[in-house]
PDB file of C-alpha atoms in Angstrom:
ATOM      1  CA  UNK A   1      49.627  -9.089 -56.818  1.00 60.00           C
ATOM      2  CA  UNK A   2      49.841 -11.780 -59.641  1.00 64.00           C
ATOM      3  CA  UNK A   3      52.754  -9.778 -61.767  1.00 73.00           C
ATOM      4  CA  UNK A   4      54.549 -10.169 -58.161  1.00 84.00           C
ATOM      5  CA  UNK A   5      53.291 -13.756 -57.457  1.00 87.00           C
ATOM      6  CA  UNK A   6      54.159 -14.628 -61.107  1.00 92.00           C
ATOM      7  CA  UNK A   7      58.236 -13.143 -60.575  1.00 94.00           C
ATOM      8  CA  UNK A   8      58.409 -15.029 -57.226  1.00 95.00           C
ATOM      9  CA  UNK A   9      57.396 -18.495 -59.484  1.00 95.00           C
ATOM     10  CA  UNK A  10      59.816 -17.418 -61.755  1.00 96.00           C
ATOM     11  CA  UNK A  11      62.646 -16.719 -59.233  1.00 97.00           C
ATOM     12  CA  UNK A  12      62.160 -20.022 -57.560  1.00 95.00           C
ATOM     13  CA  UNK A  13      62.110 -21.916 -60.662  1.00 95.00           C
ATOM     14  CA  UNK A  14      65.171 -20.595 -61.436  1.00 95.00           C
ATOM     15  CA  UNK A  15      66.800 -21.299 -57.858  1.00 94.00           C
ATOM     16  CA  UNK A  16      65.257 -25.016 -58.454  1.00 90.00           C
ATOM     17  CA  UNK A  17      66.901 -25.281 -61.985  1.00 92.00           C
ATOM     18  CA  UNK A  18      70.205 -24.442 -60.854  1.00 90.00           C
ATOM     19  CA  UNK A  19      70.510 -27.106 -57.671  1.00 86.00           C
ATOM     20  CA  UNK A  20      72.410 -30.056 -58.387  1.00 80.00           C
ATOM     21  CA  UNK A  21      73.694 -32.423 -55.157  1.00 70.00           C
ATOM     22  CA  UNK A  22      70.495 -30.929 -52.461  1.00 66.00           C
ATOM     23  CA  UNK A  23      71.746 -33.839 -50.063  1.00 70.00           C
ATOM     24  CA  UNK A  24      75.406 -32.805 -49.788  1.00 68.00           C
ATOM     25  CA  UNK A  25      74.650 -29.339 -49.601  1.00 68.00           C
ATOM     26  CA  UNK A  26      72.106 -29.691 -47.193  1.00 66.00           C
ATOM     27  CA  UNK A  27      74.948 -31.292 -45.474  1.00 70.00           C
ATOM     28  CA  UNK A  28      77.319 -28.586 -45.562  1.00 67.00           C
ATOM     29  CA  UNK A  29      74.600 -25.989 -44.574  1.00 69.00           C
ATOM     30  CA  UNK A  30      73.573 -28.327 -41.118  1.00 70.00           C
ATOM     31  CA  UNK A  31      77.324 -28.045 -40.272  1.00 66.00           C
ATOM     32  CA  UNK A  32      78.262 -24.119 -41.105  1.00 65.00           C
ATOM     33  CA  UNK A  33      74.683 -22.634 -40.187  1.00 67.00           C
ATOM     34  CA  UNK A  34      72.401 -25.187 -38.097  1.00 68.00           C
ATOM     35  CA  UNK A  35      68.383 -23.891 -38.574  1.00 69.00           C
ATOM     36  CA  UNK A  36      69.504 -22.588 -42.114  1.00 74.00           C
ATOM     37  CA  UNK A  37      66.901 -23.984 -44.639  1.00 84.00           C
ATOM     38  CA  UNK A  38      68.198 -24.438 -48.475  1.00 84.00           C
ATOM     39  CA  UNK A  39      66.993 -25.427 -51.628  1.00 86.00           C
ATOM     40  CA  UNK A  40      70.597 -26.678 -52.631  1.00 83.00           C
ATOM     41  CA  UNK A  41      71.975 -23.502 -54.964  1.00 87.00           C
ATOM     42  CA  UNK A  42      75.197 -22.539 -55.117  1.00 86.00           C
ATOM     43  CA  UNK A  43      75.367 -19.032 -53.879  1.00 88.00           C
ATOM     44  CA  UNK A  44      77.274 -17.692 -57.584  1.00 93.00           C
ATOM     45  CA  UNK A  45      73.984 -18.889 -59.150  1.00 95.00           C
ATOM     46  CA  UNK A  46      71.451 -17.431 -56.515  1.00 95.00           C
ATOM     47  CA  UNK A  47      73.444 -14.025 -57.472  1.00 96.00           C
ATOM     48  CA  UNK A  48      73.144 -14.246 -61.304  1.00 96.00           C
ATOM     49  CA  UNK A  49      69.355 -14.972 -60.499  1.00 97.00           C
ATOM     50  CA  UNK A  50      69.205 -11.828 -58.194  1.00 97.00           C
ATOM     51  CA  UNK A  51      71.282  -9.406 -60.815  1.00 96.00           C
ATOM     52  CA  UNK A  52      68.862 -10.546 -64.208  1.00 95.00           C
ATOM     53  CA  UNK A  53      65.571  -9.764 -61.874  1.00 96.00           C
ATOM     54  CA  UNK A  54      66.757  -6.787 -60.548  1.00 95.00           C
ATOM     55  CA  UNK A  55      67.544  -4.820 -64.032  1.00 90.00           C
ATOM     56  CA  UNK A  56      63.865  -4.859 -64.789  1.00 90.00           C
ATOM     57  CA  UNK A  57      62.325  -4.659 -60.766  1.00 94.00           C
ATOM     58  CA  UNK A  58      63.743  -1.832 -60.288  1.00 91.00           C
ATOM     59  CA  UNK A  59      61.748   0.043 -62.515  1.00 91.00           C
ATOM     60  CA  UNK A  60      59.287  -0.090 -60.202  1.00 92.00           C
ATOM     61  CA  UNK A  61      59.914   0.129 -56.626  1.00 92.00           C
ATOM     62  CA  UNK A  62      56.901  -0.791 -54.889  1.00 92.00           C
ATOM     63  CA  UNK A  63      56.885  -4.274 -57.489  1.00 94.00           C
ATOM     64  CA  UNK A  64      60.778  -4.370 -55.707  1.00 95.00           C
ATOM     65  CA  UNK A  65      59.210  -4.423 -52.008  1.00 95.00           C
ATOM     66  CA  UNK A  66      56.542  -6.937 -52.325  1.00 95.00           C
ATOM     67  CA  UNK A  67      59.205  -9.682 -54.083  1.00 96.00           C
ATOM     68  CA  UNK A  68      61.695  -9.027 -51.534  1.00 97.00           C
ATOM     69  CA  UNK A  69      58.872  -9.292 -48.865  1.00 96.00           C
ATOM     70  CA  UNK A  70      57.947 -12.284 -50.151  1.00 96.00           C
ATOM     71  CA  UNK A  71      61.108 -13.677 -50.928  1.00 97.00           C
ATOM     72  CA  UNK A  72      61.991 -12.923 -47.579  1.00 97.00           C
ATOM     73  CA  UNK A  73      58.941 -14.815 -45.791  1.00 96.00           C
ATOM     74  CA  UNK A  74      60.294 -17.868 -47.941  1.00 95.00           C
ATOM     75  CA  UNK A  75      62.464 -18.592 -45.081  1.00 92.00           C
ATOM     76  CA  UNK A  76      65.286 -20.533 -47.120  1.00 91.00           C
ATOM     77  CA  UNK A  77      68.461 -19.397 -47.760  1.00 90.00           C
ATOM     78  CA  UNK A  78      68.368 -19.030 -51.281  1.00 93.00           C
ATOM     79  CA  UNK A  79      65.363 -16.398 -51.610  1.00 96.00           C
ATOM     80  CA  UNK A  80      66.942 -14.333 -48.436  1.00 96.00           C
ATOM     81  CA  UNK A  81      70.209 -14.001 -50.992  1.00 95.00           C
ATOM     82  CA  UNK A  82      68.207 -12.238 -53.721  1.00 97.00           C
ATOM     83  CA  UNK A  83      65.773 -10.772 -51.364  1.00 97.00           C
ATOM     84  CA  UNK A  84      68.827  -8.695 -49.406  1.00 96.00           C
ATOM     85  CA  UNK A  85      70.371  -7.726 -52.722  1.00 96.00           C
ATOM     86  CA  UNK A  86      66.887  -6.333 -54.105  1.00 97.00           C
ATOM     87  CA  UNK A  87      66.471  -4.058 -50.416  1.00 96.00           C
ATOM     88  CA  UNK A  88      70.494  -2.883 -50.794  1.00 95.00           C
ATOM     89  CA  UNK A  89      69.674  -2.080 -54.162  1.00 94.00           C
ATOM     90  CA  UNK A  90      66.780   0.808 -53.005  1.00 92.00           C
ATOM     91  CA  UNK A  91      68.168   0.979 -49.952  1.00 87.00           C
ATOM     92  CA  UNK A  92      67.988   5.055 -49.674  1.00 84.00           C
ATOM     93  CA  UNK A  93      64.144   4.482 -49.687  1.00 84.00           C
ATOM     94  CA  UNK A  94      62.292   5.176 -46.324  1.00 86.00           C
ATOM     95  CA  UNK A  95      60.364   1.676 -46.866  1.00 90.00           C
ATOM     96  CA  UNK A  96      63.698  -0.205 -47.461  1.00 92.00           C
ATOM     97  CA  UNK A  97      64.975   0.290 -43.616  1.00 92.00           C
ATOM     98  CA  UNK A  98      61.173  -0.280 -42.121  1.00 94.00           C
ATOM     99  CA  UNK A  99      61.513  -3.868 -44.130  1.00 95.00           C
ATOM    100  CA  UNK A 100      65.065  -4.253 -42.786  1.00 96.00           C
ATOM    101  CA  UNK A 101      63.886  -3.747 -39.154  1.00 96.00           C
ATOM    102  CA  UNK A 102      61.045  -5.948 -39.980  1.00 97.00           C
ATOM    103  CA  UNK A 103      63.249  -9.129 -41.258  1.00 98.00           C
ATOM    104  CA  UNK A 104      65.874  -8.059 -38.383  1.00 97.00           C
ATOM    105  CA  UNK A 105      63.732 -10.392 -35.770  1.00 96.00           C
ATOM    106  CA  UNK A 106      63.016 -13.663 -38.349  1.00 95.00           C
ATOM    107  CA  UNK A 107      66.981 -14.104 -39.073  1.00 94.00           C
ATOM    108  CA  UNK A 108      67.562 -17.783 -37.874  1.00 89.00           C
ATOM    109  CA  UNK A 109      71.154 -18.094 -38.903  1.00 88.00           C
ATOM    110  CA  UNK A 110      74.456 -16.390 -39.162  1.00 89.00           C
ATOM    111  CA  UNK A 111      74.378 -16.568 -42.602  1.00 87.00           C
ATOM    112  CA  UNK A 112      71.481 -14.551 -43.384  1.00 90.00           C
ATOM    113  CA  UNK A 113      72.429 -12.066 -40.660  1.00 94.00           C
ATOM    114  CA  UNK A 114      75.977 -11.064 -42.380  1.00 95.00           C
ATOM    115  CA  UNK A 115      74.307 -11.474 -45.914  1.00 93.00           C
ATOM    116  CA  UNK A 116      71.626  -8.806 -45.006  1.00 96.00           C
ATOM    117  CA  UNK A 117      74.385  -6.620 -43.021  1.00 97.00           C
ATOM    118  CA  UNK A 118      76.520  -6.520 -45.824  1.00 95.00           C
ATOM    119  CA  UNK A 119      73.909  -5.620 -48.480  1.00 95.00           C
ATOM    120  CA  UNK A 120      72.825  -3.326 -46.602  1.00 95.00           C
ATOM    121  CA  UNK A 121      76.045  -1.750 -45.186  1.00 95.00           C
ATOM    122  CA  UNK A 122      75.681   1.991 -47.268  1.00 95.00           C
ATOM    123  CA  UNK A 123      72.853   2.576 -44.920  1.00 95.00           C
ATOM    124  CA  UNK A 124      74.433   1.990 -41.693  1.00 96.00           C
ATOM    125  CA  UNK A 125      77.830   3.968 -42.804  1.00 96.00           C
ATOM    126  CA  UNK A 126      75.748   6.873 -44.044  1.00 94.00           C
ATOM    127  CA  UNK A 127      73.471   6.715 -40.892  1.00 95.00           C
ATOM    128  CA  UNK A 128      76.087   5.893 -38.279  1.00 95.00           C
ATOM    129  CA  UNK A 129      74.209   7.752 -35.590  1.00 95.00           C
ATOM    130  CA  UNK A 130      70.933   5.892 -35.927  1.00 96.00           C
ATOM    131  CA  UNK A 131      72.928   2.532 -36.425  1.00 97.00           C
ATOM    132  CA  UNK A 132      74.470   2.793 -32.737  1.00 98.00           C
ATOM    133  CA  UNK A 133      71.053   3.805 -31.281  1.00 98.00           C
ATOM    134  CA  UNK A 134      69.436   0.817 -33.360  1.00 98.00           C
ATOM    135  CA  UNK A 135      72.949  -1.326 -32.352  1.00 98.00           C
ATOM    136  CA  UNK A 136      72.174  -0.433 -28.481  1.00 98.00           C
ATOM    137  CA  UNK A 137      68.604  -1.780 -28.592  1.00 98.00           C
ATOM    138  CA  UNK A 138      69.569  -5.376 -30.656  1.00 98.00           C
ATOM    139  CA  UNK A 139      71.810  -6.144 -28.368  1.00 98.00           C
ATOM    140  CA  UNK A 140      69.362  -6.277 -25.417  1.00 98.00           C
ATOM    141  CA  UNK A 141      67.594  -8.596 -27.298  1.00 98.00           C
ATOM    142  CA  UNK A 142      66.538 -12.388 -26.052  1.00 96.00           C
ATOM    143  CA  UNK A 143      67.265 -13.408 -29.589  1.00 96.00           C
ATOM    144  CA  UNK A 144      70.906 -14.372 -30.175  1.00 96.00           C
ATOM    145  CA  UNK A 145      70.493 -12.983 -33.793  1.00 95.00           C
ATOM    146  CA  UNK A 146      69.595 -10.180 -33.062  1.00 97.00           C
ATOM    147  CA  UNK A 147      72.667  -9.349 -30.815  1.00 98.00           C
ATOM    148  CA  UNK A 148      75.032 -10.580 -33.406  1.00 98.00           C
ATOM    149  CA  UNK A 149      73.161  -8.797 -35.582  1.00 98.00           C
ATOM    150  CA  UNK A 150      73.734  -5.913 -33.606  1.00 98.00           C
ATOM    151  CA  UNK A 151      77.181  -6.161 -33.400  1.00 98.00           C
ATOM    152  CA  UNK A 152      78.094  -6.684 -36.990  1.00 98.00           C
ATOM    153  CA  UNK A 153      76.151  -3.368 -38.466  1.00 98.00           C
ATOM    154  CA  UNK A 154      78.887  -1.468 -36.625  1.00 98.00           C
ATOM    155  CA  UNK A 155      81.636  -3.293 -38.778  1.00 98.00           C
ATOM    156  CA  UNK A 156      81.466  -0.870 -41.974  1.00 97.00           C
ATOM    157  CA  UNK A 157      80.934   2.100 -40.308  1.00 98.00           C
ATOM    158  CA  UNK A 158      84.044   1.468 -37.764  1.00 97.00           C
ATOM    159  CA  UNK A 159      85.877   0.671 -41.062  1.00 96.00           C
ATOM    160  CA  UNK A 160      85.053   4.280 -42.557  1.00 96.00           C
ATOM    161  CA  UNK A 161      85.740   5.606 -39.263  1.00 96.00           C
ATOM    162  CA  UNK A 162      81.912   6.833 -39.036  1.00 97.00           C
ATOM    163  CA  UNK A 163      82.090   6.033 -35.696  1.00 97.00           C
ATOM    164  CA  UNK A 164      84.770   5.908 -32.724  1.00 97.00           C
ATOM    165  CA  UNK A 165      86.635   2.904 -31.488  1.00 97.00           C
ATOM    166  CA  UNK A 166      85.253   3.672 -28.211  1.00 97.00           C
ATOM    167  CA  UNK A 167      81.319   3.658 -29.108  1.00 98.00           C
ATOM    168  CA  UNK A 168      81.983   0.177 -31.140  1.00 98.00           C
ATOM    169  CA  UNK A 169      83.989  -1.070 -27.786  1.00 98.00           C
ATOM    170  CA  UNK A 170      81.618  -0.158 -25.262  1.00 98.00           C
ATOM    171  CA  UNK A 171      78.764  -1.851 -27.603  1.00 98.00           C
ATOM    172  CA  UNK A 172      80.816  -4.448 -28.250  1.00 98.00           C
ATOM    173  CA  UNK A 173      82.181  -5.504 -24.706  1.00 98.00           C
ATOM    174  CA  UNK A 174      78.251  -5.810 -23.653  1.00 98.00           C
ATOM    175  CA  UNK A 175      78.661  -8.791 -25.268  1.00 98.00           C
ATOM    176  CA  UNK A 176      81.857 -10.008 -24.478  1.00 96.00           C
ATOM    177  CA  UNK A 177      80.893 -13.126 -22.895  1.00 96.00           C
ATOM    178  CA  UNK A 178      77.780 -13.769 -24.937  1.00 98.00           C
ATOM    179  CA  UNK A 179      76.561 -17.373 -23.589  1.00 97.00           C
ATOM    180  CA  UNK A 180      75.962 -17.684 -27.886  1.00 96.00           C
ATOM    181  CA  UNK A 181      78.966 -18.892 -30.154  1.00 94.00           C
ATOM    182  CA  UNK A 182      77.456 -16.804 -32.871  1.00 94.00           C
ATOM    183  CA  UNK A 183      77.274 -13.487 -30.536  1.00 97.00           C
ATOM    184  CA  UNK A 184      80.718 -14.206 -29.727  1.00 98.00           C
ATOM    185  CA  UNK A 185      82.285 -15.087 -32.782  1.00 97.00           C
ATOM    186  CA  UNK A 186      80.629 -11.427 -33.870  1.00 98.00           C
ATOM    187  CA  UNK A 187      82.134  -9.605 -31.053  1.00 98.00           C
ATOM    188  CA  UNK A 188      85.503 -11.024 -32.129  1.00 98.00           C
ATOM    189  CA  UNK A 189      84.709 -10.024 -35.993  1.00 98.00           C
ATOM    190  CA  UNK A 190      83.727  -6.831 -34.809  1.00 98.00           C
ATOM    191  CA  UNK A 191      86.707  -6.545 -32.563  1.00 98.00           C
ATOM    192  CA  UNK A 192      89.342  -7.506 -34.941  1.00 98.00           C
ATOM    193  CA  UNK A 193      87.691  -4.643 -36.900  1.00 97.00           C
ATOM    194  CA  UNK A 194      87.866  -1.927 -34.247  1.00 97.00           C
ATOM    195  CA  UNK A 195      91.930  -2.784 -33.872  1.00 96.00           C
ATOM    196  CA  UNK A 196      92.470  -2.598 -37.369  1.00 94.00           C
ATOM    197  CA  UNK A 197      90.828   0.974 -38.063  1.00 88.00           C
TER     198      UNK A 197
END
């Protein structure tokens, strides 16, 4: 536990040492993503931070789980970055997708929700059968997240034409009229998608 508490430190040190204007990024983040917490890194920093940890972490998976579980519980932004490229990096492993499901419930903001989805989004090509099952249930949810959420894992695998137009539409058209902005604004995404493939 203190190699793993000691690589957290580190990581957020090196978050912290990249921020430079907190208040008018904080500003911008109120505005795109309401909820959203932030440190105040640019996401091209957060990303070099993620890609020099993850050389070494992956060496050892379980080390890999507990940061990104930790990173995860963090809550801002900037940790959910690097923890969602650590899981996509491993994600093959049975105890990538339990995390995944795990986190799934906590997102707060669109941001984190397409950031994890798009990590993430060799799983839900590769298991296009599970992702509508797991689609079907999220979007039931009382948790707007969720449901967009939901919606958005179908967008890679509609792309590879893993799955039909007419599963993604008849998932998708559940939430047509979403009472959420973010729900809808993924239905569209997802939409767009489906008349493009």
């Amino acid at each position: 536990m203190k190699i793993t508490n000691n690589i957290i430190k580190e990581i957020k040190q090196n978050i912290h040492s990249t921020v430079k204007d907190k208040k008018k990024l904080q500003k911008l983040i109120d505005s795109y993503f309401p909820g959203g917490k932030a440190y105040g890194a640019r996401n091209p920093e957060v990303r070099k931070i993620a890609k020099k940890y993850l050389k070494e972490l992956k060496k050892d998976k379980k080390i890999l789980l507990k940061v990104s579980k930790e990173l995860w519980k963090d809550g801002h932004i900037e940790p959910r970055i690097i923890a969602s490229i650590f899981i996509g990096s491993i994600i093959y492993e049975k105890e990538s997708i339990v995390l995944i499901k795990k986190w799934v419930p906590t997102l707060d903001n669109w941001a984190n929700a397409d950031l994890l989805m798009g990590e993430t989004k060799r799983y839900w090509i590769e298991h296009s059968k599970e992702t509508l099952v797991y689609s079907k249930k999220l979007i039931k949810s009382k948790n707007p997240w969720d449901r967009r959420f939901g919606l958005i894992i179908l967008i890679f695998p509609i792309r590879r034409h893993k799955i039909t137009k007419k599963q993604a539409t008849d998932i998708a058209n559940r939430l047509k009229d979403d009472r959420e902005k973010y729900v809808r604004k993924g239905y569209i995404w997802l939409m767009d998608q489906i008349s493009k493939s």
